[in-house]
Short mmCIF file of C-alpha atoms in Angstrom, two decimals:
data_model
loop_
_atom_site.label_atom_id
_atom_site.label_comp_id
_atom_site.label_asym_id
_atom_site.label_seq_id
_atom_site.Cartn_x
_atom_site.Cartn_y
_atom_site.Cartn_z
CA UNK A 1 46.51 28.03 135.66
CA UNK A 2 42.81 27.40 135.37
CA UNK A 3 41.02 27.25 132.04
CA UNK A 4 38.93 30.29 131.07
CA UNK A 5 36.40 27.84 129.62
CA UNK A 6 33.39 26.57 131.57
CA UNK A 7 33.78 22.78 132.01
CA UNK A 8 30.08 22.30 132.74
CA UNK A 9 27.69 21.75 129.84
CA UNK A 10 24.60 21.95 132.07
CA UNK A 11 23.34 23.84 135.10
CA UNK A 12 21.79 21.95 138.01
CA UNK A 13 20.20 23.03 141.27
CA UNK A 14 23.10 24.58 143.18
CA UNK A 15 21.77 27.69 144.97
CA UNK A 16 18.34 28.87 146.12
CA UNK A 17 15.33 26.94 144.77
CA UNK A 18 12.62 25.06 146.62
CA UNK A 19 12.99 24.27 150.29
CA UNK A 20 13.27 20.56 149.50
CA UNK A 21 16.17 21.26 147.12
CA UNK A 22 17.94 23.40 149.70
CA UNK A 23 17.56 20.71 152.37
CA UNK A 24 18.87 18.03 150.00
CA UNK A 25 21.93 20.12 149.16
CA UNK A 26 22.50 20.80 152.86
CA UNK A 27 22.40 17.07 153.65
CA UNK A 28 25.00 16.38 150.93
CA UNK A 29 27.22 19.23 152.13
CA UNK A 30 27.26 17.58 155.56
CA UNK A 31 28.63 14.41 153.97
CA UNK A 32 31.42 16.41 152.35
CA UNK A 33 32.39 18.15 155.58
CA UNK A 34 32.56 14.77 157.27
CA UNK A 35 35.83 13.99 155.44
CA UNK A 36 38.00 16.60 157.18
CA UNK A 37 36.11 16.50 160.47
CA UNK A 38 35.97 12.72 160.92
CA UNK A 39 38.97 11.33 159.05
CA UNK A 40 41.44 13.82 160.51
CA UNK A 41 40.27 12.92 164.04
CA UNK A 42 40.22 9.14 163.37
CA UNK A 43 36.48 9.02 164.06
CA UNK A 44 36.22 5.94 161.87
CA UNK A 45 32.66 4.92 162.70
CA UNK A 46 31.37 8.40 161.91
CA UNK A 47 33.54 8.54 158.79
CA UNK A 48 32.30 5.17 157.55
CA UNK A 49 28.68 6.25 158.02
CA UNK A 50 29.09 8.82 155.23
CA UNK A 51 29.45 6.09 152.59
CA UNK A 52 27.38 3.32 151.03
CA UNK A 53 28.59 -0.27 151.26
CA UNK A 54 30.28 -0.35 147.83
CA UNK A 55 31.85 3.13 147.86
CA UNK A 56 35.26 3.90 146.32
CA UNK A 57 37.77 6.70 146.88
CA UNK A 58 40.89 7.85 145.05
CA UNK A 59 43.82 9.71 146.64
CA UNK A 60 47.46 10.28 145.71
CA UNK A 61 48.89 7.92 148.30
CA UNK A 62 46.15 5.25 148.46
CA UNK A 63 45.20 5.04 144.77
CA UNK A 64 41.76 3.50 144.16
CA UNK A 65 40.35 1.84 147.27
CA UNK A 66 37.05 0.54 148.56
CA UNK A 67 35.94 2.68 151.45
CA UNK A 68 36.78 -0.09 153.91
CA UNK A 69 40.18 -0.60 152.28
CA UNK A 70 40.82 3.14 152.46
CA UNK A 71 39.97 3.25 156.16
CA UNK A 72 42.32 0.32 156.82
CA UNK A 73 45.15 1.96 154.85
CA UNK A 74 44.50 5.23 156.69
CA UNK A 75 44.83 3.48 160.03
CA UNK A 76 48.06 1.82 158.92
CA UNK A 77 49.42 5.12 157.64
CA UNK A 78 48.64 6.90 160.89
CA UNK A 79 50.27 4.07 162.83
CA UNK A 80 53.40 4.59 160.71
CA UNK A 81 53.45 8.34 161.31
CA UNK A 82 51.43 9.76 158.41
CA UNK A 83 50.09 13.15 159.55
CA UNK A 84 47.53 14.38 157.00
CA UNK A 85 45.00 17.10 157.77
CA UNK A 86 42.42 18.94 155.65
CA UNK A 87 41.26 22.55 155.78
CA UNK A 88 37.84 22.98 154.23
CA UNK A 89 37.66 26.22 152.25
CA UNK A 90 34.05 26.07 151.03
CA UNK A 91 31.45 23.58 149.82
CA UNK A 92 28.61 23.76 147.29
CA UNK A 93 26.42 21.02 145.86
CA UNK A 94 25.03 20.24 142.40
CA UNK A 95 21.67 18.46 142.75
CA UNK A 96 19.30 16.85 140.25
CA UNK A 97 15.93 16.29 141.97
CA UNK A 98 14.64 14.18 139.08
CA UNK A 99 17.29 11.49 139.68
CA UNK A 100 17.94 12.02 143.42
CA UNK A 101 21.63 12.38 142.60
CA UNK A 102 24.05 15.04 143.82
CA UNK A 103 27.72 15.92 143.62
CA UNK A 104 29.30 17.84 146.47
CA UNK A 105 32.22 20.09 145.54
CA UNK A 106 34.49 20.87 148.47
CA UNK A 107 37.43 23.23 148.15
CA UNK A 108 40.07 22.06 150.62
CA UNK A 109 43.75 22.33 151.38
CA UNK A 110 45.46 19.02 152.11
CA UNK A 111 48.30 19.66 154.54
CA UNK A 112 50.74 16.91 155.49
CA UNK A 113 53.72 17.13 157.85
CA UNK A 114 57.06 15.45 157.12
CA UNK A 115 60.35 14.98 158.95
CA UNK A 116 63.72 14.32 157.32
CA UNK A 117 66.86 13.22 159.12
CA UNK A 118 67.91 14.33 162.55
CA UNK A 119 69.87 12.52 165.25
CA UNK A 120 69.00 13.19 168.87
CA UNK A 121 72.20 11.54 170.10
CA UNK A 122 74.30 13.80 167.90
CA UNK A 123 72.20 16.86 168.59
CA UNK A 124 71.18 17.16 164.93
CA UNK A 125 67.76 18.64 164.39
CA UNK A 126 65.51 17.11 161.69
CA UNK A 127 64.08 19.13 158.84
CA UNK A 128 60.37 19.47 159.57
CA UNK A 129 58.12 20.79 156.84
CA UNK A 130 54.57 20.72 155.56
CA UNK A 131 53.30 20.24 152.03
CA UNK A 132 50.09 22.14 151.35
CA UNK A 133 48.04 21.10 148.33
CA UNK A 134 44.98 23.03 147.19
CA UNK A 135 42.36 20.65 145.85
CA UNK A 136 38.70 20.20 145.00
CA UNK A 137 36.96 17.13 146.38
CA UNK A 138 34.05 15.70 144.38
CA UNK A 139 31.59 13.57 146.35
CA UNK A 140 29.27 11.56 144.10
CA UNK A 141 26.15 11.04 146.22
CA UNK A 142 22.71 9.46 145.95
CA UNK A 143 19.55 9.39 148.03
CA UNK A 144 19.02 5.87 149.35
CA UNK A 145 15.27 5.27 149.21
CA UNK A 146 15.45 2.30 151.58
CA UNK A 147 17.02 4.26 154.44
CA UNK A 148 15.95 7.75 153.43
CA UNK A 149 19.56 8.90 153.84
CA UNK A 150 22.06 10.48 151.49
CA UNK A 151 25.22 8.42 150.96
CA UNK A 152 28.55 8.85 149.17
CA UNK A 153 29.32 6.44 146.33
CA UNK A 154 32.60 7.89 144.99
CA UNK A 155 35.17 10.48 146.03
CA UNK A 156 37.70 11.87 143.58
CA UNK A 157 39.75 15.05 143.68
CA UNK A 158 41.16 17.63 141.32
CA UNK A 159 44.62 18.65 142.55
CA UNK A 160 45.28 22.30 141.77
CA UNK A 161 48.65 23.40 143.15
CA UNK A 162 51.00 22.59 145.99
CA UNK A 163 53.96 24.00 147.85
CA UNK A 164 56.44 23.27 150.62
CA UNK A 165 55.96 25.19 153.87
CA UNK A 166 58.92 25.25 156.29
CA UNK A 167 57.65 24.76 159.83
CA UNK A 168 60.38 26.99 161.31
CA UNK A 169 59.87 29.58 158.59
CA UNK A 170 63.24 29.04 156.93
CA UNK A 171 64.31 25.39 156.52
CA UNK A 172 62.91 23.13 153.81
CA UNK A 173 64.21 20.33 151.59
CA UNK A 174 65.03 20.80 147.91
CA UNK A 175 63.67 18.10 145.61
CA UNK A 176 65.53 17.68 142.35
CA UNK A 177 63.81 18.35 139.05
CA UNK A 178 64.16 14.66 138.20
CA UNK A 179 62.18 13.68 141.29
CA UNK A 180 59.50 16.34 140.85
CA UNK A 181 59.01 15.45 137.19
CA UNK A 182 57.78 12.00 138.22
CA UNK A 183 54.55 13.59 139.46
CA UNK A 184 51.88 15.71 137.77
CA UNK A 185 51.61 19.46 138.02
CA UNK A 186 49.25 20.04 140.92
CA UNK A 187 50.75 17.55 143.37
CA UNK A 188 54.46 17.39 142.53
CA UNK A 189 55.72 18.22 146.00
CA UNK A 190 53.03 16.20 147.74
CA UNK A 191 53.80 13.17 145.58
CA UNK A 192 57.55 13.47 146.08
CA UNK A 193 57.22 13.83 149.84
CA UNK A 194 54.65 11.04 150.22
CA UNK A 195 56.87 8.70 148.20
CA UNK A 196 59.57 9.17 150.86
CA UNK A 197 57.19 7.42 153.26
CA UNK A 198 57.00 4.40 150.98
CA UNK A 199 53.70 5.21 149.27
CA UNK A 200 53.21 4.21 145.64
CA UNK A 201 51.79 7.45 144.25
CA UNK A 202 48.94 7.51 141.74
CA UNK A 203 50.18 9.74 138.89
CA UNK A 204 46.94 9.68 136.87
CA UNK A 205 44.68 11.87 138.98
CA UNK A 206 42.98 15.03 137.65
CA UNK A 207 44.95 18.27 137.95
CA UNK A 208 45.03 21.80 136.63
CA UNK A 209 48.02 21.34 134.39
CA UNK A 210 50.78 23.76 133.48
CA UNK A 211 50.21 26.35 130.74
CA UNK A 212 52.74 24.67 128.46
CA UNK A 213 50.25 21.82 127.94
CA UNK A 214 47.24 24.06 127.27
CA UNK A 215 44.20 24.80 129.43
CA UNK A 216 42.03 21.80 128.53
CA UNK A 217 43.30 19.14 130.92
CA UNK A 218 41.76 15.87 129.74
CA UNK A 219 41.33 14.23 133.14
CA UNK A 220 39.93 17.44 134.61
CA UNK A 221 37.38 17.74 131.80
CA UNK A 222 36.57 14.03 131.97
CA UNK A 223 35.76 14.31 135.68
CA UNK A 224 33.24 17.05 134.89
CA UNK A 225 31.71 14.78 132.23
CA UNK A 226 31.41 12.05 134.86
CA UNK A 227 29.77 14.52 137.24
CA UNK A 228 27.06 15.24 134.67
CA UNK A 229 26.63 11.56 133.79
CA UNK A 230 26.14 10.80 137.48
CA UNK A 231 23.70 13.65 138.02
CA UNK A 232 21.68 12.58 134.98
CA UNK A 233 21.22 9.10 136.46
CA UNK A 234 23.85 6.92 134.77
CA UNK A 235 23.81 3.40 136.20
CA UNK A 236 27.54 3.49 136.81
CA UNK A 237 30.48 5.67 135.81
CA UNK A 238 34.07 4.61 135.23
CA UNK A 239 36.17 6.98 137.29
CA UNK A 240 39.30 4.89 136.83
CA UNK A 241 39.52 5.26 133.05
CA UNK A 242 42.14 7.63 131.63
CA UNK A 243 40.48 9.65 128.83
CA UNK A 244 41.86 9.60 125.31
CA UNK A 245 43.00 12.82 123.68
CA UNK A 246 40.31 14.92 122.11
CA UNK A 247 39.83 18.41 120.73
CA UNK A 248 40.12 21.19 123.34
CA UNK A 249 37.20 23.33 124.46
CA UNK A 250 36.40 26.36 122.33
#
């Protein structure tokens, strides 16, 4: 479920406005779209050009990585058979012209293909399935005055919900409750399936949690706080910290 409460305390330039604001938001939206277009196709030079030198990204399977470390792990994963794609579902940008900061918000579905078992010699077909995970990418961006270009400093996602999709329309694995409970609501199936490939899954990423825990997910709300800190010009933001419990939104 999603919270009925607005997680944003402020409103920034996000639609319409001056031509300069619209062009800035367009430039940032191009950076966001570069993730599915370039990473999925292994266009590593184009992908790297989206980021500043000291950029960091967080994903379920890679955990926190420098951008260069993430690219290296992505190459290794692809070499080992990881097949991860992204379907962009829409992108909008929050922009603060007074600080030259922006945050791109990209709705996307992460879709990864998996194979279990099978024996060609015995004529046993493998189970082939996808895990689709609806998510919201957040690209923390700034305008580099030296180069005149927009660059990405951080990327972190909110994982909303996921599911198993049988490729043949009928056959899919069944993960036990014990296995699924190791991973947060929002990427249970993705985490369980990625762990089969040997990945050490980050279990502290923002999600839209189950209704039994209430609507005010702490990491989800904290990410919105970090978005506003970044837009308001904070020198640095700690996206790795796990927020302490606090009173829910009213």
